[in-house]
């Protein structure tokens, strides 16, 4: 199974752990409370389970890093310390150096596990039934080490290395939900602006002139008066011509610019109120008359 550094596996691991960052915590021995080093990083498997702490022993030995299985640790969040269960400072210094340039594969892990399966490391677990100050090393059952292969090995087969046991430091986390507001840009539709041609009948009034002939017969004042000889000139076929004119409308069409249309969009801002039901866990303490102090 491939191992990953914590931040490579989950870049937002601090949010996942609710702000509890194990990196940077000091590593101490349980018996003498001696500082071994500092947690440099954490190795997790494909499922995100903690498998090893990378401990920097720079406090004692400059630059040396070692792997500490999580089953051999106890994290005390109250003091922000990690305790190496059943390990002395000398044993930590004698651990093989962790080489980040090597592949973290099954063969590499087997070399690390082989160190912790050694009786000198397996006989150090402490008796947790007594206070820390009076604990004495007890012999851990050695048993028979099973045959481990790349395909059959499971971390659960060795709870002494990978099992997390904190019988004296139970932690109950109270969770609550919160609303996370975010925005999502989505398409609401298309506005299509185009043009088409409409036809209509237009009317225009054009004043025109038309000529006509009026033939008016009038009786002169000297009607009946005799004219002198030779005045009367009787000519047959005399004609008077009068030209008549009239105007006719000359209608034509021309195209003109009526208006311009500018298309643009603006952003309007608004505040949308949203609500939902969230849950929060509250602590219920049943003291049954026992002295319990809440802090």
mmCIF file of N, CA and C in Angstrom, residues 65 132 187 261:
data_model
loop_
_atom_site.group_PDB
_atom_site.id
_atom_site.type_symbol
_atom_site.label_atom_id
_atom_site.label_comp_id
_atom_site.label_asym_id
_atom_site.label_seq_id
_atom_site.Cartn_x
_atom_site.Cartn_y
_atom_site.Cartn_z
ATOM 1 N N UNK A 65 15.863 11.876 10.789
ATOM 2 C CA UNK A 65 14.437 11.645 10.889
ATOM 3 C C UNK A 65 14.182 10.148 10.964
ATOM 4 N N UNK A 132 1.155 7.098 35.707
ATOM 5 C CA UNK A 132 2.340 7.229 34.867
ATOM 6 C C UNK A 132 3.608 7.185 35.691
ATOM 7 N N UNK A 187 -26.493 30.283 -16.537
ATOM 8 C CA UNK A 187 -27.132 30.947 -17.657
ATOM 9 C C UNK A 187 -28.641 30.949 -17.469
ATOM 10 N N UNK A 261 -29.925 51.502 -32.685
ATOM 11 C CA UNK A 261 -30.185 50.657 -31.522
ATOM 12 C C UNK A 261 -28.845 50.191 -30.977
#
